Coordinates of C-alpha atoms and ligand atoms in Angstrom, one line a residue:
Chain A
X1 CA 77.6 -20.1 -50.0
X2 CA 79.7 -17.0 -49.3
X3 CA 79.6 -14.0 -51.5
X4 CA 82.1 -11.1 -51.1
X5 CA 81.1 -7.8 -52.5
X6 CA 83.8 -5.1 -52.8
X7 CA 82.5 -1.6 -51.8
X8 CA 84.3 1.6 -52.6
X9 CA 83.5 5.1 -51.3
X10 CA 83.4 7.8 -54.1
X11 CA 82.3 11.4 -54.3
X12 CA 78.7 12.0 -55.1
X13 CA 78.1 12.4 -58.9
X14 CA 77.2 16.1 -58.5
X15 CA 80.4 16.9 -56.7
X16 CA 82.5 19.7 -57.9
X17 CA 85.9 18.3 -58.7
X18 CA 88.7 20.5 -57.4
X19 CA 92.3 20.0 -56.2
X20 CA 94.5 21.4 -53.4
X21 CA 98.1 21.5 -52.3
X22 CA 99.4 22.5 -55.7
X23 CA 97.0 20.1 -57.5
X24 CA 98.4 17.1 -55.7
X25 CA 95.3 16.2 -53.7
X26 CA 91.6 16.0 -54.3
X27 CA 89.7 18.7 -52.4
X28 CA 87.4 16.8 -50.1
X29 CA 85.9 19.9 -48.5
X30 CA 82.1 20.0 -49.2
X31 CA 82.1 16.7 -50.9
X32 CA 79.3 14.2 -50.2
X33 CA 80.3 10.6 -50.2
X34 CA 78.4 7.7 -51.7
X35 CA 78.9 4.0 -52.3
X36 CA 80.4 3.8 -55.8
X37 CA 77.2 3.4 -57.9
X38 CA 78.5 0.3 -59.8
X39 CA 79.3 -1.5 -56.5
X40 CA 75.9 -0.5 -55.0
X41 CA 73.4 -0.7 -57.8
X42 CA 74.7 -3.7 -59.6
X43 CA 77.1 -5.9 -57.5
X44 CA 75.5 -5.5 -54.1
X45 CA 71.9 -5.5 -55.2
X46 CA 72.5 -8.7 -57.3
X47 CA 74.0 -10.4 -54.3
X48 CA 70.9 -9.4 -52.3
X49 CA 68.7 -10.8 -55.0
X50 CA 70.6 -14.1 -55.0
X51 CA 70.2 -14.3 -51.2
X52 CA 66.5 -13.6 -51.5
X53 CA 66.2 -16.8 -53.6
X54 CA 68.6 -18.9 -51.6
X55 CA 68.7 -18.1 -47.9
X56 CA 71.9 -20.1 -47.3
X57 CA 73.9 -17.3 -49.1
X58 CA 75.7 -14.9 -46.8
X59 CA 76.8 -11.5 -48.1
X60 CA 80.2 -10.2 -46.9
X61 CA 81.4 -6.7 -47.7
X62 CA 84.9 -5.5 -47.9
X63 CA 86.2 -2.0 -48.3
X64 CA 89.7 -0.6 -48.2
X65 CA 89.6 2.8 -46.4
X66 CA 89.9 4.9 -43.3
X67 CA 87.3 5.3 -40.6
X68 CA 85.5 7.9 -42.8
X69 CA 84.4 4.9 -45.0
X70 CA 82.3 3.5 -42.1
X71 CA 79.1 5.4 -43.0
X72 CA 79.4 4.0 -46.5
X73 CA 79.8 0.5 -45.4
X74 CA 76.9 0.9 -42.9
X75 CA 74.7 2.0 -45.8
X76 CA 75.8 -1.1 -47.7
X77 CA 74.9 -3.2 -44.7
X78 CA 71.5 -1.4 -44.5
X79 CA 70.8 -2.4 -48.1
X80 CA 71.4 -6.0 -47.3
X81 CA 75.0 -7.1 -46.5
X82 CA 75.4 -9.5 -43.6
X83 CA 78.8 -8.4 -42.3
X84 CA 81.7 -6.2 -43.3
X85 CA 85.4 -6.0 -43.2
X86 CA 87.2 -2.7 -43.5
X87 CA 90.9 -2.9 -44.3
X88 CA 92.3 0.2 -42.5
X89 CA 94.4 1.9 -45.1
X90 CA 93.9 4.1 -48.1
X91 CA 95.6 4.3 -51.5
X92 CA 95.1 5.0 -55.2
X93 CA 97.2 2.2 -56.7
X94 CA 95.0 -0.6 -58.0
X95 CA 97.6 -3.3 -57.2
X96 CA 97.8 -2.1 -53.6
X97 CA 94.0 -2.0 -53.1
X98 CA 93.5 -5.4 -54.9
X99 CA 96.2 -7.0 -52.8
X100 CA 94.4 -6.0 -49.6
X101 CA 91.1 -7.4 -50.8
X102 CA 92.8 -10.6 -52.1
X103 CA 94.3 -11.0 -48.6
X104 CA 90.9 -10.8 -47.0
X105 CA 89.5 -13.2 -49.7
X106 CA 92.2 -15.8 -49.0
X107 CA 91.2 -15.9 -45.4
X108 CA 87.5 -15.9 -46.0
X109 CA 87.2 -18.6 -48.6
X110 CA 84.5 -17.0 -50.7
X111 CA 82.6 -18.7 -53.6
X112 CA 81.9 -15.6 -55.5
X113 CA 83.6 -12.2 -55.5
X114 CA 81.7 -9.2 -57.0
X115 CA 83.0 -5.8 -57.8
X116 CA 81.5 -2.8 -59.8
X117 CA 82.9 -2.4 -63.3
X118 CA 84.9 0.6 -62.2
X119 CA 84.8 3.4 -59.6
X120 CA 83.5 6.7 -60.7
X121 CA 86.6 8.5 -59.3
X122 CA 89.6 6.7 -60.7
X123 CA 87.8 4.8 -63.4
X124 CA 90.5 2.2 -63.6
X125 CA 88.4 -1.0 -64.1
X126 CA 91.4 -2.7 -62.5
X127 CA 90.4 -4.1 -59.1
X128 CA 88.4 -7.2 -60.1
X129 CA 91.0 -8.4 -62.6
X130 CA 93.9 -7.8 -60.2
X131 CA 92.1 -9.7 -57.3
X132 CA 91.4 -12.6 -59.7
X133 CA 95.1 -12.5 -60.9
X134 CA 96.3 -12.5 -57.3
X135 CA 94.0 -15.4 -56.4
X136 CA 94.5 -17.2 -59.7
X137 CA 90.7 -17.3 -60.2
X138 CA 88.7 -16.9 -63.4
X139 CA 87.5 -13.4 -64.0
X140 CA 84.5 -12.1 -66.0
X141 CA 84.5 -8.4 -66.7
X142 CA 81.6 -6.0 -67.5
X143 CA 78.8 -8.4 -66.7
X144 CA 75.3 -7.2 -67.7
X145 CA 73.5 -10.3 -66.4
X146 CA 74.4 -12.7 -63.7
X147 CA 72.7 -16.0 -62.6
X148 CA 73.6 -18.9 -60.4
X149 CA 72.6 -22.5 -60.9
X150 CA 74.1 -24.4 -58.1
X151 CA 77.8 -23.8 -58.3
X152 CA 77.8 -22.7 -62.0
X153 CA 77.4 -19.1 -62.9
X154 CA 75.9 -18.0 -66.2
X155 CA 77.1 -14.5 -67.1
X156 CA 76.4 -12.2 -70.0
X157 CA 79.1 -9.7 -70.6
X158 CA 79.5 -6.7 -72.9
X159 CA 81.6 -6.8 -76.0
X160 CA 82.2 -4.0 -78.4
X161 CA 79.1 -4.1 -80.5
X162 CA 77.4 -7.0 -78.8
X163 CA 77.4 -9.4 -75.9
X164 CA 78.5 -12.9 -75.0
X165 CA 77.0 -15.4 -72.6
X166 CA 79.4 -17.6 -70.6
X167 CA 79.3 -20.4 -68.1
X168 CA 81.9 -20.8 -65.4
X169 CA 82.2 -22.9 -62.2
X170 CA 82.6 -21.1 -58.9
X171 CA 84.8 -19.6 -57.5
X172 CA 84.9 -16.7 -59.8
X173 CA 85.5 -12.9 -59.7
X174 CA 82.9 -10.8 -61.7
X175 CA 82.8 -7.1 -62.3
X176 CA 79.2 -5.8 -62.7
X177 CA 77.9 -3.2 -65.1
X178 CA 74.4 -1.9 -65.8
X179 CA 71.8 -4.6 -66.4
X180 CA 72.9 -6.9 -63.6
X181 CA 70.4 -5.5 -61.2
X182 CA 68.3 -2.4 -60.4
X183 CA 69.1 0.3 -57.9
X184 CA 67.3 -0.1 -54.5
X185 CA 66.7 2.3 -51.6
X186 CA 67.5 1.0 -48.1
X187 CA 64.4 0.8 -45.8
X188 CA 64.1 1.8 -42.2
X189 CA 64.3 -1.8 -41.0
X190 CA 67.5 -2.3 -42.9
X191 CA 69.0 0.9 -41.5
X192 CA 68.2 -0.1 -37.9
X193 CA 69.6 -3.7 -38.5
X194 CA 72.8 -2.3 -40.0
X195 CA 73.7 -0.6 -36.7
X196 CA 74.4 -4.0 -35.0
X197 CA 75.7 -6.0 -38.0
X198 CA 79.4 -6.9 -37.5
X199 CA 82.0 -4.5 -39.0
X200 CA 85.5 -5.8 -38.5
X201 CA 88.5 -3.5 -38.9
X202 CA 91.7 -5.2 -40.0
X203 CA 95.2 -3.8 -40.5
X204 CA 96.6 -3.8 -44.1
X205 CA 99.0 -6.4 -45.5
X206 CA 102.5 -5.1 -46.1
X207 CA 102.4 -4.5 -49.9
X208 CA 104.1 -1.8 -52.0
X209 CA 102.1 0.5 -54.2
X210 CA 103.4 0.2 -57.8
X211 CA 102.1 3.6 -59.0
X212 CA 101.7 7.0 -57.5
X213 CA 99.6 10.0 -58.4
X214 CA 101.9 13.0 -58.9
X215 CA 99.3 15.6 -59.8
X216 CA 95.9 16.3 -61.1
X217 CA 94.6 18.7 -63.7
X218 CA 91.2 19.9 -65.0
X219 CA 90.3 19.8 -68.7
X220 CA 90.7 23.1 -70.6
X221 CA 87.6 25.2 -70.5
X222 CA 85.5 25.5 -73.6
X223 CA 85.8 28.7 -75.6
X224 CA 82.0 29.3 -75.6
X225 CA 79.2 28.0 -77.8
X226 CA 78.6 29.3 -81.3
X227 CA 74.8 29.5 -81.7
X228 CA 73.3 29.0 -85.2
X229 CA 69.7 30.2 -85.9
X230 CA 67.2 27.4 -86.1
X231 CA 66.2 28.4 -89.7
X232 CA 69.8 28.2 -90.8
X233 CA 70.8 24.5 -90.3
X234 CA 73.0 24.8 -93.5
X235 CA 75.3 27.1 -91.6
X236 CA 75.8 24.5 -88.8
X237 CA 76.8 22.0 -91.5
X238 CA 79.2 24.5 -93.0
X239 CA 80.9 25.2 -89.6
X240 CA 81.2 21.5 -88.8
X241 CA 82.7 20.9 -92.2
X242 CA 85.0 23.9 -92.7
X243 CA 85.8 25.1 -89.2
X244 CA 85.7 22.0 -87.0
X245 CA 86.5 19.7 -89.9
X246 CA 84.5 17.1 -88.0
X247 CA 82.2 16.0 -90.9
Chain B
X1 CA 111.1 -3.3 -75.8
X2 CA 107.5 -2.0 -75.9
X3 CA 105.0 -4.9 -76.4
X4 CA 101.5 -4.0 -77.7
X5 CA 98.6 -6.4 -77.4
X6 CA 96.7 -6.7 -80.7
X7 CA 93.0 -7.2 -80.0
X8 CA 90.9 -8.9 -82.6
X9 CA 87.4 -10.3 -83.1
X10 CA 85.9 -12.4 -85.9
X11 CA 89.4 -12.7 -87.6
X12 CA 89.7 -8.9 -87.9
X13 CA 92.0 -6.5 -86.0
X14 CA 90.1 -4.0 -83.9
X15 CA 90.5 -0.3 -84.7
X16 CA 91.6 0.4 -81.1
X17 CA 94.6 -1.9 -81.7
X18 CA 95.8 0.4 -84.5
X19 CA 95.7 3.3 -82.0
X20 CA 97.6 1.1 -79.4
X21 CA 100.2 0.1 -82.0
X22 CA 100.8 3.7 -83.2
X23 CA 101.0 4.8 -79.6
X24 CA 103.3 2.0 -78.5
X25 CA 105.6 2.6 -81.4
X26 CA 105.8 6.3 -80.4
X27 CA 106.5 5.3 -76.8
X28 CA 109.3 3.0 -78.0
X29 CA 110.8 5.9 -80.1
X30 CA 110.8 8.1 -77.0
X31 CA 112.5 5.4 -75.0
X32 CA 115.0 4.6 -77.8
X33 CA 113.9 1.0 -78.0
X34 CA 111.8 -1.2 -80.4
X35 CA 108.1 -1.9 -80.5
X36 CA 106.7 -5.4 -81.1
X37 CA 103.1 -6.7 -81.3
X38 CA 101.6 -9.6 -79.5
X39 CA 98.7 -11.4 -81.0
X40 CA 96.9 -14.2 -79.2
X41 CA 94.9 -16.6 -81.3
X42 CA 94.4 -16.6 -85.0
X43 CA 93.1 -14.0 -87.4
X44 CA 92.3 -13.9 -91.1
X45 CA 93.7 -10.3 -91.4
X46 CA 97.2 -9.9 -92.8
X47 CA 99.5 -9.7 -89.8
X48 CA 102.6 -8.5 -91.6
X49 CA 100.8 -5.4 -92.6
X50 CA 100.7 -4.3 -89.0
X51 CA 104.3 -3.1 -89.6
X52 CA 102.6 0.0 -91.1
X53 CA 101.8 1.1 -87.6
X54 CA 105.4 1.0 -86.4
X55 CA 106.1 -2.5 -85.1
X56 CA 109.0 -4.4 -86.5
X57 CA 107.8 -7.8 -85.3
X58 CA 104.5 -9.4 -84.3
X59 CA 104.7 -12.3 -81.8
X60 CA 101.9 -14.7 -82.2
X61 CA 100.6 -17.5 -80.0
X62 CA 98.5 -19.4 -82.6
X63 CA 96.3 -21.3 -80.3
X64 CA 92.7 -21.2 -81.3
X65 CA 91.6 -21.5 -77.7
X66 CA 92.8 -17.9 -77.4
X67 CA 90.2 -16.6 -79.9
X68 CA 87.9 -16.2 -77.0
X69 CA 89.1 -14.0 -74.2
X70 CA 89.1 -16.1 -71.0
X71 CA 90.8 -13.4 -68.9
X72 CA 92.8 -15.7 -66.7
X73 CA 94.1 -17.8 -69.6
X74 CA 94.8 -14.7 -71.7
X75 CA 96.5 -12.8 -68.9
X76 CA 98.8 -15.8 -68.0
X77 CA 99.8 -16.1 -71.7
X78 CA 100.5 -12.4 -72.0
X79 CA 102.5 -12.4 -68.7
X80 CA 104.6 -15.3 -69.9
X81 CA 105.2 -13.8 -73.4
X82 CA 106.2 -10.4 -71.9
X83 CA 108.7 -12.1 -69.6
X84 CA 110.2 -14.3 -72.3
X85 CA 110.5 -11.4 -74.7
X86 CA 111.8 -9.0 -72.1
X87 CA 109.1 -6.3 -72.5
X88 CA 109.6 -3.2 -70.4
X89 CA 106.4 -1.5 -71.3
X90 CA 103.1 -3.4 -72.2
X91 CA 100.5 -1.4 -74.0
X92 CA 96.8 -2.4 -74.1
X93 CA 93.8 -0.6 -75.4
X94 CA 91.3 0.3 -72.6
X95 CA 88.7 -1.7 -74.5
X96 CA 86.7 -4.6 -73.3
X97 CA 89.7 -6.9 -73.6
X98 CA 92.0 -4.5 -72.0
X99 CA 89.6 -4.1 -69.1
X100 CA 89.4 -7.8 -68.7
X101 CA 93.1 -8.6 -68.7
X102 CA 95.5 -5.6 -68.1
X103 CA 95.0 -5.6 -64.4
X104 CA 95.4 -9.4 -64.2
X105 CA 98.7 -9.2 -66.1
X106 CA 99.7 -6.4 -63.6
X107 CA 99.0 -8.8 -60.7
X108 CA 100.8 -11.7 -62.3
X109 CA 103.9 -9.6 -63.1
X110 CA 103.7 -7.2 -60.1
X111 CA 104.1 -4.5 -62.7
X112 CA 102.5 -1.1 -62.1
X113 CA 99.4 -0.4 -64.2
X114 CA 97.7 2.8 -65.3
X115 CA 94.5 2.4 -67.3
X116 CA 92.6 5.0 -69.4
X117 CA 95.8 6.8 -70.5
X118 CA 95.2 9.7 -72.9
X119 CA 98.7 10.8 -74.1
X120 CA 102.4 9.8 -74.4
X121 CA 104.3 9.3 -71.1
X122 CA 106.7 11.9 -69.7
X123 CA 110.0 10.1 -69.4
X124 CA 112.4 12.8 -68.2
X125 CA 113.2 11.4 -64.8
X126 CA 110.6 8.6 -64.2
X127 CA 107.7 7.4 -66.2
X128 CA 104.5 9.5 -65.8
X129 CA 101.3 9.0 -67.8
X130 CA 98.2 11.1 -67.9
X131 CA 94.9 9.3 -67.4
X132 CA 91.2 10.4 -67.3
X133 CA 89.7 10.4 -63.8
X134 CA 86.5 11.4 -62.1
X135 CA 84.6 10.1 -65.1
X136 CA 86.0 12.7 -67.5
X137 CA 85.9 15.6 -65.1
X138 CA 89.7 15.7 -64.6
X139 CA 93.0 14.1 -65.4
X140 CA 95.7 12.5 -63.1
X141 CA 99.4 12.3 -63.8
X142 CA 100.5 9.0 -62.5
X143 CA 104.0 7.7 -62.0
X144 CA 104.7 4.0 -62.6
X145 CA 107.5 2.9 -60.3
X146 CA 108.2 -0.6 -61.4
X147 CA 110.7 -1.8 -63.9
X148 CA 108.0 -3.3 -66.1
X149 CA 105.2 -0.8 -66.9
X150 CA 101.7 -1.5 -68.1
X151 CA 99.4 1.0 -69.6
X152 CA 96.0 0.9 -71.4
X153 CA 95.2 3.6 -73.8
X154 CA 91.7 5.2 -73.9
X155 CA 90.0 4.7 -77.2
X156 CA 90.0 7.7 -79.5
X157 CA 92.8 9.4 -77.6
X158 CA 95.7 8.8 -80.0
X159 CA 95.7 9.4 -83.8
X160 CA 96.4 6.4 -85.9
X161 CA 99.4 7.0 -88.2
X162 CA 100.5 4.5 -90.8
X163 CA 103.5 4.5 -93.2
X164 CA 105.3 1.9 -95.3
X165 CA 106.4 -1.0 -93.3
X166 CA 105.9 -4.7 -92.7
X167 CA 106.3 -6.8 -89.6
X168 CA 108.0 -10.1 -89.3
X169 CA 105.6 -12.7 -87.7
X170 CA 107.2 -14.9 -85.1
X171 CA 105.4 -17.9 -83.5
X172 CA 105.8 -18.1 -79.7
X173 CA 105.7 -21.5 -78.1
X174 CA 103.7 -21.0 -74.9
X175 CA 101.7 -23.7 -73.2
X176 CA 98.2 -22.3 -72.9
X177 CA 95.9 -23.4 -70.0
X178 CA 92.5 -24.9 -70.8
X179 CA 89.9 -22.2 -70.5
X180 CA 87.6 -22.4 -67.4
X181 CA 85.0 -20.1 -69.0
X182 CA 82.8 -21.7 -71.6
X183 CA 81.2 -19.3 -74.1
X184 CA 77.6 -20.5 -74.7
X185 CA 76.2 -17.7 -76.9
X186 CA 77.5 -14.7 -78.8
X187 CA 75.1 -12.0 -79.8
X188 CA 76.6 -9.5 -82.2
X189 CA 74.8 -6.3 -83.3
X190 CA 76.0 -6.3 -86.9
X191 CA 76.5 -3.1 -88.9
X192 CA 76.6 -0.9 -85.8
X193 CA 79.6 1.3 -85.1
X194 CA 80.8 0.4 -81.6
X195 CA 80.2 3.4 -79.4
X196 CA 83.6 3.7 -77.8
X197 CA 85.4 3.5 -81.2
X198 CA 83.1 5.9 -83.1
X199 CA 84.4 9.1 -84.5
X200 CA 81.0 10.6 -84.5
X201 CA 78.2 9.9 -82.0
X202 CA 74.6 11.1 -82.2
X203 CA 72.8 11.0 -78.9
X204 CA 69.2 11.5 -77.8
X205 CA 67.6 12.4 -74.5
X206 CA 64.2 12.6 -72.9
X207 CA 63.4 15.6 -75.2
X208 CA 62.7 13.1 -77.9
X209 CA 59.6 12.0 -76.0
X210 CA 59.6 8.3 -76.8
X211 CA 61.3 5.4 -78.5
X212 CA 59.1 5.7 -81.6
X213 CA 60.8 9.1 -82.4
X214 CA 64.3 7.6 -82.6
X215 CA 64.1 7.4 -86.4
X216 CA 65.4 11.0 -86.8
X217 CA 68.4 10.1 -84.6
X218 CA 69.1 7.0 -86.5
X219 CA 68.8 8.7 -89.9
X220 CA 71.3 11.4 -88.8
X221 CA 73.6 8.8 -87.4
X222 CA 73.4 6.8 -90.7
X223 CA 74.5 9.7 -92.9
X224 CA 77.3 10.5 -90.6
X225 CA 78.4 6.8 -90.1
X226 CA 77.9 7.6 -86.5
X227 CA 77.2 5.4 -83.4
X228 CA 74.0 6.2 -81.4
X229 CA 73.9 6.9 -77.7
X230 CA 71.4 8.2 -75.2
X231 CA 71.1 9.7 -71.7
X232 CA 70.5 7.6 -68.7
X233 CA 66.7 8.1 -68.2
X234 CA 66.3 7.1 -71.9
X235 CA 68.0 3.7 -71.2
X236 CA 66.3 3.3 -67.9
X237 CA 62.9 3.7 -69.5
X238 CA 63.8 1.0 -72.0
X239 CA 63.6 3.4 -74.9
X240 CA 67.1 2.4 -75.9
X241 CA 69.5 -0.5 -74.9
X242 CA 71.6 -0.1 -71.9
X243 CA 74.9 -0.2 -73.8
X244 CA 74.0 3.2 -75.4
X245 CA 73.8 5.0 -72.0
X246 CA 76.6 7.5 -71.8
X247 CA 77.7 9.5 -68.8
X248 CA 79.2 9.1 -65.4
X249 CA 77.4 5.9 -64.7
X250 CA 77.3 4.7 -68.3
X251 CA 79.9 4.6 -71.1
X252 CA 82.5 7.3 -71.2
X253 CA 83.3 8.4 -74.8
X254 CA 85.7 10.8 -76.5
X255 CA 84.6 11.0 -80.2
X256 CA 85.6 13.7 -82.6
X257 CA 82.1 14.9 -82.8
X258 CA 79.2 14.5 -80.3
X259 CA 75.7 15.6 -81.3
X260 CA 73.3 15.9 -78.3
X261 CA 69.6 16.1 -79.2
X262 CA 67.0 16.9 -76.5
X263 CA 69.5 16.3 -73.7
X264 CA 69.6 18.9 -70.9
X265 CA 73.3 18.4 -70.0
X266 CA 73.2 17.3 -66.4
X267 CA 76.6 17.1 -64.7
X268 CA 76.5 13.3 -64.7
X269 CA 75.8 13.2 -68.5
X270 CA 78.5 15.8 -69.3
X271 CA 81.1 13.7 -67.3
X272 CA 80.8 10.9 -69.9
X273 CA 81.1 13.1 -73.0
X274 CA 83.0 16.2 -72.3
X275 CA 86.3 14.8 -73.7
X276 CA 84.6 14.9 -77.1
X277 CA 86.6 17.1 -79.4
X278 CA 83.5 19.0 -80.8
X279 CA 80.1 19.1 -79.2
X280 CA 76.9 20.2 -80.9
X281 CA 73.8 20.7 -78.8
X282 CA 70.2 20.9 -80.2
X283 CA 67.7 21.8 -77.5
X284 CA 64.6 23.9 -77.4
X285 CA 65.5 25.5 -74.1
X286 CA 68.1 28.3 -74.4
X287 CA 68.9 27.9 -70.7
X288 CA 69.8 24.2 -71.0
X289 CA 73.1 23.7 -69.2
X290 CA 74.5 21.7 -72.1
X291 CA 75.0 24.9 -74.1
X292 CA 77.7 25.9 -71.7
X293 CA 79.7 22.8 -72.6
X294 CA 79.0 23.0 -76.3
X295 CA 81.0 24.3 -79.2
X296 CA 78.0 24.7 -81.5
X297 CA 74.4 24.9 -80.8
X298 CA 70.9 25.4 -82.2
X299 CA 68.0 26.5 -79.9
X300 CA 64.9 25.0 -81.4
X301 CA 62.7 22.0 -81.8
X302 CA 64.6 18.8 -82.5
X303 CA 61.8 17.3 -84.6
X304 CA 62.2 20.2 -87.1
X305 CA 66.0 20.6 -86.9
X306 CA 67.3 17.1 -87.0
X307 CA 65.7 16.0 -90.3
X308 CA 66.9 19.3 -91.8
X309 CA 70.4 18.6 -90.5
X310 CA 70.3 15.1 -92.1
X311 CA 69.3 16.6 -95.4
X312 CA 72.0 19.3 -95.3
X313 CA 74.6 16.6 -94.6
X314 CA 73.4 14.5 -97.5
X315 CA 73.7 17.6 -99.7
X316 CA 77.3 18.1 -98.5
X317 CA 78.2 14.5 -99.3
X318 CA 76.7 14.9 -102.8
X319 CA 78.4 18.2 -103.6
Ligands
FAD1 C1 73.9 9.1 -59.3 C2 73.4 9.5 -60.7 C3 74.1 9.1 -61.8 C4 73.7 9.5 -63.1 N1 74.4 9.1 -64.2 C5 74.0 9.6 -65.4 C6 74.6 9.2 -66.6 O1 75.6 8.4 -66.5 N2 74.2 9.6 -67.8 C7 73.1 10.5 -67.9 O2 72.8 10.9 -69.0 N3 72.5 10.9 -66.8 C8 72.8 10.4 -65.5 N4 72.1 10.8 -64.4 C9 70.9 11.5 -64.6 C10 71.1 13.0 -64.9 O3 71.1 13.7 -63.6 C11 69.9 13.6 -65.7 O4 68.7 13.4 -65.0 C12 69.8 13.0 -67.1 O5 71.0 13.1 -67.7 C13 68.7 13.8 -67.9 O6 68.5 13.2 -69.1 P1 68.0 14.0 -70.3 O7 68.8 15.2 -70.6 O8 67.7 13.1 -71.4 O9 66.5 14.5 -69.8 P2 66.0 15.9 -69.2 O10 66.9 16.4 -68.2 O11 64.6 15.7 -69.0 O12 66.2 16.8 -70.5 C14 65.5 16.8 -71.6 C15 65.9 18.0 -72.5 O13 65.2 17.9 -73.7 C16 64.9 19.2 -74.1 N5 63.8 19.1 -75.0 C17 62.5 18.8 -74.8 N6 61.7 18.7 -75.9 C18 62.6 19.1 -76.9 C19 62.4 19.2 -78.3 N7 61.2 19.0 -78.9 N8 63.5 19.6 -79.0 C20 64.7 19.8 -78.5 N9 64.9 19.7 -77.2 C21 63.8 19.3 -76.4 C22 64.6 19.9 -72.8 O14 64.7 21.4 -73.0 C23 65.6 19.3 -71.9 O15 66.7 20.1 -71.8 C24 72.6 10.4 -63.2 C25 71.9 10.8 -62.0 C26 72.3 10.4 -60.8 C27 71.6 10.9 -59.6

């Protein structure tokens, strides 16, 4: 069975977010890059767990990015991917990125495609659904549990105020959220092995981006905190009621 | 025409749909066109009343198979409805349903999509929408270049406005595919306010020491009709369920009021909550970073302050 895990490179969670060139570009100077936590902690680790139970599973990784994404994909290989494909292009339009992955998926014939629920940079929650739409496959979003029984997947997904358990036959695209698996740290053996695992670079398919980021902005700064004395809780309630009109 | 997806569960329209309807009606006004709703499946709620939120017409595909969201079936039906009706803008709410289907509709129609939108588009020369990015640390202004545009609205970003009005309900005849996804169990947490829709959120961190101490958080949430949330280590330790974890790697929320109790305010936590309109921090450490991101704060012991706060709010409600 072939599992495709989509891997994205994102700034580390502690990164200072700043922009350059008249707020049209993300300031990458000084930024540490990581595997998007949802892709790593949940999608990839779950694929590794499935493989640990069923050795016939192979884990294929795909990323859309420039050569600067190679360290990220090597880390994902070190965690437990078997081989990787990098589509040599960049972009911020979800349709464009999803089209590249769908193209890879069409050629690879995967039984299961896993993504994180969103990336922590663009927060679009759009790649998994768009890949499924392009491939005309069923899609389950925001999975919190994922199990395989032969060729049937049992998936629990988040709803507002609850959850739902579903069954679907492979192939399927699933976006993974917290609960699907637990974070792992790559070990030395994995890191050594990753150096020689295949990483294939392919050129992008000719697809037009449908959207384009014109500029960025930072949220307005807070005016400063109003402190209320610990023995005067009534004053906080008064401020929230009369000033903030929030209660 | 602007077409707004009306999301529902258990026969009732979801609050986020009223936001999407109000928003979609305002987009239509701005573009000098009309706004219509699209409802897939059946509801017990009164559909004509949705006219109050600015739509003149609600198109319905009354097929009960659509009461469950099988993303592929749902998306194909929406794509076909949008094409038949000649929609130029399709509005979703960036809710669980929106996250499942908006991008699929975008792929089916090859229509540009922006999710997590927080305000009305700029339409003077182009169509540019503002969306939250970097998990709440910034915004991006994104131009949609295609003829048909798809946007999903972040919950709690647009004020619901209602006026007199009623909508005509029109049945759409669309062949619906058989679902491939079979729902085997539904587990609803009843009586809880869904986190992303809540106006007020009361959140607890490691400062509360253990799950047995959550009573004071729940009592405060109860008097405020608030949802409860928590920091990541709290969810990771199993003190609270995962769906309450807010932050960069949890749920991102933008309530009117966020009350943080015993939470230090790490950058990853702030990312998920800093779009809240008003932030109150209760922490015994005056140096806690959260105070820098707060509007109101009390330095002190949560175990003393939170019960007092609950009492004072009860007094306010009784006065
Ligand atoms: C990649 C990554 C992603 C992350 N994502 C998230 C995320 O999405 N969400 C998230 O929350 N965190 C996230 N974190 C973790 C984050 O860095 C912090 O560790 C976490 O937010 C701290 O949780 P806390 O504030 O509850 O606990 P602590 O930092 O331990 O803070 C406890 C606070 O309680 C106060 N306190 C103690 N006793 C009392 C008392 N009696 N009364 C009042 N106050 C008291 C203390 O002064 C302290 O400020 C992430 C970390 C990483 C590395």
